[in-house]
XYZ file of C-alpha atoms in Angstrom:
415
model
C 57.723 27.780 46.062
C 54.238 27.318 47.493
C 53.606 24.095 49.329
C 50.797 21.910 48.030
C 48.742 20.316 50.795
C 46.458 17.348 50.195
C 43.379 17.036 52.395
C 41.291 13.897 52.496
C 37.523 14.546 52.543
C 35.892 13.506 55.780
C 33.015 10.960 55.786
C 29.566 12.562 55.867
C 26.106 11.865 57.160
C 23.368 11.973 54.517
C 21.562 15.250 55.260
C 18.813 17.468 53.828
C 21.226 19.612 51.817
C 22.692 16.599 49.993
C 19.192 15.322 49.223
C 18.105 18.751 47.992
C 21.136 19.006 45.687
C 20.524 15.510 44.298
C 16.883 16.316 43.533
C 17.803 19.669 41.942
C 20.311 17.886 39.710
C 17.613 15.492 38.510
C 15.060 18.240 37.875
C 13.914 18.486 34.192
C 15.217 21.310 32.022
C 13.258 24.135 30.442
C 9.708 25.154 31.293
C 8.916 21.874 33.075
C 11.875 22.461 35.392
C 10.751 26.007 36.167
C 7.264 24.790 37.037
C 8.691 22.067 39.288
C 10.926 24.640 40.976
C 7.986 26.928 41.731
C 5.924 24.065 43.133
C 8.760 23.083 45.482
C 10.320 19.734 46.340
C 7.893 16.965 47.268
C 9.924 14.089 48.706
C 7.036 11.622 48.510
C 6.845 12.111 44.705
C 10.529 11.413 43.953
C 11.085 8.082 42.167
C 14.863 8.023 41.696
C 17.812 9.243 43.771
C 21.478 9.283 42.709
C 23.751 9.615 45.749
C 26.941 7.930 44.558
C 30.444 9.357 45.188
C 29.228 11.535 48.098
C 31.527 10.027 50.786
C 28.431 9.092 52.802
C 29.003 7.188 56.031
C 25.535 7.226 57.613
C 22.130 6.971 55.925
C 19.498 9.396 57.263
C 16.484 11.494 56.133
C 15.107 8.988 53.584
C 11.925 8.076 55.465
C 9.755 10.552 53.479
C 10.733 9.131 50.060
C 7.908 6.576 50.134
C 7.490 6.451 46.315
C 11.163 5.832 45.624
C 11.787 2.880 43.250
C 15.497 3.306 42.487
C 18.218 4.290 44.970
C 21.920 4.580 44.107
C 24.248 4.707 47.150
C 27.248 3.061 45.516
C 30.849 4.292 45.869
C 30.499 5.749 49.367
C 31.834 4.658 52.793
C 28.621 3.249 54.263
C 29.252 0.701 57.008
C 25.695 -0.241 57.963
C 22.434 -0.688 56.049
C 19.875 1.313 58.023
C 17.005 3.817 57.856
C 15.520 2.224 54.698
C 12.449 0.560 56.264
C 9.973 3.160 54.837
C 11.108 2.671 51.215
C 8.585 -0.128 50.633
C 8.234 0.599 46.890
C 11.941 0.232 46.202
C 12.743 -2.050 43.244
C 16.424 -1.299 42.611
C 19.063 -0.727 45.324
C 22.775 -0.239 44.644
C 25.078 -0.422 47.714
C 28.176 -1.579 45.853
C 31.666 -0.272 46.663
C 31.005 0.543 50.334
C 32.211 -0.892 53.678
C 29.170 -2.969 54.622
C 29.921 -6.141 56.603
C 26.437 -7.419 57.482
C 23.335 -7.793 55.317
C 20.536 -6.272 57.402
C 17.760 -3.672 57.427
C 16.102 -4.963 54.244
C 13.136 -6.909 55.666
C 10.496 -4.313 54.665
C 11.745 -3.962 51.080
C 9.534 -6.829 49.864
C 9.240 -5.428 46.308
C 12.990 -5.311 45.784
C 14.035 -7.006 42.517
C 17.646 -5.923 42.006
C 20.165 -5.687 44.891
C 23.866 -4.938 44.422
C 26.263 -5.498 47.353
C 29.318 -5.873 45.130
C 32.747 -5.034 46.617
C 31.938 -4.706 50.328
C 33.160 -6.587 53.416
C 30.336 -9.118 53.657
C 31.358 -12.555 54.913
C 27.966 -14.268 55.339
C 24.920 -14.232 53.054
C 21.934 -13.816 55.370
C 18.720 -11.911 56.147
C 17.326 -12.116 52.597
C 14.311 -14.365 53.313
C 11.813 -11.499 53.044
C 12.967 -10.549 49.545
C 10.725 -12.971 47.631
C 10.724 -10.820 44.470
C 14.508 -10.544 44.283
C 15.685 -11.518 40.779
C 19.218 -10.144 40.702
C 21.702 -10.297 43.606
C 25.214 -8.988 42.959
C 27.432 -10.203 45.838
C 30.790 -10.597 44.137
C 34.155 -9.347 45.427
C 33.269 -9.706 49.125
C 34.839 -11.638 51.999
C 32.706 -14.758 51.512
C 35.570 -17.240 51.672
C 34.054 -20.169 53.586
C 32.689 -22.900 51.371
C 29.995 -23.711 53.906
C 28.588 -20.226 53.587
C 28.522 -20.488 49.789
C 26.828 -23.884 49.927
C 24.336 -22.568 52.463
C 23.624 -19.620 50.227
C 23.138 -21.872 47.220
C 20.831 -24.150 49.203
C 18.939 -21.257 50.757
C 18.397 -19.388 47.518
C 18.276 -22.364 45.182
C 14.665 -21.673 44.211
C 15.403 -18.009 43.495
C 18.514 -18.932 41.503
C 16.636 -21.551 39.489
C 13.869 -19.055 38.856
C 16.420 -16.501 37.670
C 18.038 -19.102 35.425
C 14.625 -20.127 34.090
C 13.781 -16.503 33.382
C 17.111 -16.068 31.612
C 16.454 -19.161 29.484
C 12.982 -17.919 28.635
C 14.340 -14.505 27.747
C 17.027 -16.105 25.596
C 14.429 -18.285 23.865
C 12.213 -15.260 23.347
C 15.140 -13.315 21.896
C 16.024 -16.237 19.623
C 12.402 -16.515 18.502
C 12.357 -12.774 17.883
C 15.568 -12.989 15.846
C 14.100 -15.872 13.848
C 10.894 -13.929 13.280
C 12.876 -10.858 12.242
C 14.893 -12.906 9.747
C 11.762 -14.535 8.352
C 10.024 -11.178 8.180
C 13.034 -9.735 6.379
C 12.950 -12.634 3.903
C 9.209 -12.233 3.315
C 9.642 -8.486 3.007
C 12.338 -8.960 0.367
C 10.199 -11.416 -1.593
C 7.159 -9.193 -1.219
C 9.152 -6.255 -2.540
C 10.026 -8.379 -5.567
C 6.367 -9.305 -6.105
C 5.300 -5.695 -5.667
C 7.911 -4.629 -8.207
C 6.605 -7.225 -10.664
C 3.030 -6.078 -10.088
C 4.082 -2.452 -10.503
C 5.978 -3.221 -13.715
C 3.030 -5.207 -15.051
C 0.652 -2.408 -14.138
C 2.929 0.168 -15.746
C 3.165 -1.958 -18.880
C -0.615 -2.371 -18.989
C -1.067 1.346 -18.403
C 1.287 2.160 -21.277
C -0.496 -0.327 -23.510
C -3.889 1.009 -22.474
C -2.802 4.595 -23.122
C -1.542 3.593 -26.558
C -4.809 1.784 -27.306
C -6.880 4.782 -26.209
C -4.723 7.103 -28.323
C -5.102 4.732 -31.261
C -8.868 4.644 -30.761
C -9.198 8.422 -30.641
C -6.816 8.835 -33.565
C -8.869 6.429 -35.681
C -12.073 8.043 -34.465
C -10.869 11.549 -35.348
C -9.689 10.380 -38.758
C -13.014 8.644 -39.417
C -14.991 11.735 -38.386
C -12.738 14.001 -40.447
C -13.077 11.736 -43.485
C -16.827 11.555 -43.026
C -17.110 15.318 -42.673
C -14.924 15.859 -45.727
C -17.126 13.565 -47.826
C -20.268 15.269 -46.537
C -18.789 18.712 -47.193
C -17.929 17.730 -50.764
C -21.457 16.440 -51.311
C -22.938 19.672 -49.917
C -20.544 21.764 -52.047
C -21.559 19.918 -55.214
C -25.216 20.188 -54.279
C -24.909 23.882 -53.466
C -23.313 24.567 -56.853
C -26.092 22.662 -58.598
C -28.763 24.324 -56.445
C -27.583 27.839 -57.265
C -27.557 27.043 -60.957
C -31.104 25.674 -60.748
C -32.262 28.720 -58.778
C -31.014 30.953 -61.589
C -32.809 28.772 -64.136
C -36.041 28.825 -62.122
C -35.985 32.610 -61.932
C -35.817 32.764 -65.760
C -38.709 30.303 -66.333
C -42.030 31.881 -67.273
C -44.029 28.733 -67.986
C -45.932 27.569 -64.853
C -45.808 23.872 -65.721
C -42.091 23.913 -66.374
C -41.565 25.919 -63.172
C -43.425 23.327 -61.106
C -41.321 20.544 -62.630
C -38.081 22.307 -61.713
C -39.249 22.963 -58.155
C -40.262 19.305 -57.758
C -36.863 18.247 -59.021
C -35.187 20.526 -56.472
C -37.307 19.008 -53.699
C -36.257 15.506 -54.748
C -32.641 16.627 -54.795
C -33.040 17.977 -51.253
C -34.596 14.711 -50.081
C -31.789 12.757 -51.720
C -29.221 15.039 -50.076
C -30.917 14.470 -46.709
C -30.732 10.690 -47.127
C -27.094 10.857 -48.215
C -25.987 13.061 -45.313
C -27.977 11.041 -42.771
C -26.460 7.829 -44.169
C -22.976 9.246 -43.727
C -23.778 10.248 -40.136
C -25.237 6.812 -39.406
C -22.118 5.257 -40.894
C -19.782 7.039 -38.441
C -22.061 6.135 -35.507
C -22.058 2.468 -36.521
C -18.273 2.488 -36.924
C -17.905 3.780 -33.375
C -20.222 1.072 -32.035
C -18.217 -1.583 -33.873
C -14.957 -0.401 -32.307
C -16.478 -0.334 -28.833
C -17.800 -3.895 -29.180
C -14.512 -5.499 -30.278
C -14.058 -7.248 -26.927
C -17.468 -8.904 -27.222
C -16.722 -10.035 -30.761
C -13.450 -11.711 -29.716
C -15.369 -14.689 -28.323
C -17.458 -14.937 -31.507
C -14.319 -14.782 -33.638
C -12.817 -17.622 -31.606
C -15.942 -19.736 -32.204
C -15.666 -19.100 -35.936
C -11.970 -19.965 -35.772
C -12.814 -23.209 -33.947
C -15.317 -24.262 -36.595
C -12.871 -23.579 -39.418
C -10.057 -25.309 -37.539
C -12.225 -28.394 -37.022
C -13.110 -28.506 -40.726
C -9.439 -28.255 -41.700
C -8.449 -30.913 -39.143
C -11.056 -33.403 -40.377
C -10.053 -32.757 -43.978
C -6.412 -33.310 -43.025
C -7.366 -36.557 -41.250
C -8.986 -37.804 -44.436
C -5.860 -36.954 -46.429
C -3.675 -38.762 -43.867
C -5.878 -41.847 -44.127
C -5.582 -41.776 -47.917
C -1.878 -40.876 -47.806
C -2.547 -37.780 -49.898
C -0.629 -35.189 -47.858
C 1.145 -32.659 -50.047
C 3.743 -31.788 -47.383
C 5.484 -33.985 -44.829
C 4.087 -33.554 -41.314
C 6.135 -33.727 -38.055
C 5.736 -36.950 -36.071
C 4.256 -35.267 -32.980
C 1.591 -33.599 -35.140
C 0.986 -36.741 -37.160
C 0.162 -38.629 -33.954
C -2.901 -36.413 -33.515
C -4.384 -37.707 -36.747
C -4.796 -41.330 -35.672
C -8.593 -41.211 -35.723
C -11.480 -38.778 -35.687
C -11.892 -38.787 -31.889
C -8.242 -37.875 -31.330
C -8.430 -35.001 -33.805
C -11.720 -33.739 -32.375
C -10.388 -33.905 -28.816
C -7.215 -32.030 -29.780
C -9.172 -29.300 -31.560
C -11.646 -29.054 -28.671
C -8.792 -28.777 -26.176
C -7.257 -25.996 -28.260
C -10.634 -24.290 -28.477
C -11.168 -24.522 -24.705
C -7.672 -23.172 -24.091
C -8.291 -20.210 -26.375
C -11.667 -19.466 -24.794
C -10.143 -19.737 -21.323
C -7.423 -17.247 -22.214
C -9.964 -14.891 -23.764
C -12.305 -15.190 -20.760
C -9.463 -14.742 -18.274
C -8.153 -11.751 -20.141
C -11.635 -10.277 -20.366
C -12.228 -10.829 -16.625
C -8.856 -9.277 -15.833
C -9.595 -6.234 -17.925
C -13.083 -5.900 -16.497
C -11.931 -6.086 -12.893
C -8.890 -3.836 -13.290
C -10.255 -1.058 -15.486
C -14.017 -1.303 -15.081
C -14.397 2.094 -13.474
C -11.868 3.666 -15.844
C -13.473 2.191 -18.962
C -16.963 3.106 -17.750
C -15.920 6.713 -17.340
C -14.095 6.767 -20.664
C -16.992 5.198 -22.585
C -19.417 7.568 -20.915
C -17.280 10.513 -21.988
C -16.990 9.161 -25.541
C -20.736 8.521 -25.743
C -21.566 11.969 -24.399
C -19.159 13.685 -26.794
C -20.411 11.579 -29.701
C -24.027 12.307 -28.777
C -23.314 16.034 -28.708
C -21.449 15.830 -32.028
C -24.198 13.717 -33.595
C -26.981 16.058 -32.491
C -25.023 19.078 -33.641
C -24.384 17.451 -37.012
C -28.030 16.468 -37.479
C -29.062 20.010 -36.537
C -26.682 21.382 -39.185
C -28.122 19.028 -41.818
C -31.692 19.914 -40.905
C -30.914 23.632 -40.865
C -29.381 23.451 -44.330
C -32.270 21.387 -45.709
C -34.774 23.742 -44.093
C -33.002 26.674 -45.723
C -33.191 24.987 -49.132
C -36.874 24.084 -48.741
C -37.790 27.562 -47.517
C -36.012 29.097 -50.494
C -37.967 26.861 -52.890
C -41.258 27.691 -51.180
C -40.488 31.411 -51.351
C -39.700 31.119 -55.048
C -42.902 29.160 -55.691
C -44.972 31.658 -53.714
C -43.510 34.649 -55.543
C -44.175 33.045 -58.932
C -47.791 32.314 -58.014
C -48.315 35.966 -57.195
């Protein structure tokens, strides 16, 4: 059976090969890594070094890492802090889990903010006066057993400790304020979502109503135009039947006087037909204008309603005074008919309320669908104008045909 031998790794001195391996390990992957590899290692550009678990005893070859901000030397066998004086940009230094007994060699690291000396052999806290920016000092699990040393450390670094505690309190307050703001924002967001949903539902409802109203308008408009065209077509059909019969009669007339009378009658019939057809066309145009002005008439209708309501109220007041009411009136309504001023004020208040609702509704509609309604009305007007002109052209063409036929007949008879 083969014998298994266990060999303990010997302590090492930090050398170029270890540094090169650490930098290679931190190199970015992919194309960026290939570019960095071609350009070579530039020690003065390295910002972070991870050298933990390397069994390092002595620190060397770090003098060129002048841009270094974070250095991890934890979990080694370092006995002395040395060779770090050129790392003046260092902010974070981890020397935990080593064999350090004395705090030294840190005087030039004036930017250092975080220093970990956890789990070493340190017995006295000293040589930290130059580290004015130090915020975090981890010194636990060391050989600092003497109370005097602890009290000296507390006294010596009281300002730094108080500053750290103050910063922690400020950070905690800031976090609490942020949590409060987040909760309030969440609450407002939830309420705003509810309002937005209400607005969306209201808008959807209004859109549905508006679509229905537009469909109703066009449906009524199409029916009105169809009815108008049907009536006009019937009139033209009747006239055409009569005209053809009269044309046959005219062709059989030999007396010039009688012929002239018949032609004059036909001209009058044509003029009457023109007036009838134009009246029908004007009727459909006026109907369209009436429908498009309903919103304007709502205020006028309310004024008429107010006048009638006031007349009825005053007449009711007179009946109350004479005790001539035909039906019993509720007490709350009866209280309004104490005198003329009370009745007038109540009716006026009702009138103002109605006008306010009408005005508000009108303003709402105007502001929300002004552009839409403008476009729609423009389209309707353009289509109606085209239809109207086409219809008038048809009427004139037919009348011109009838007149030309009469003139041709009259001319042929004269020859």
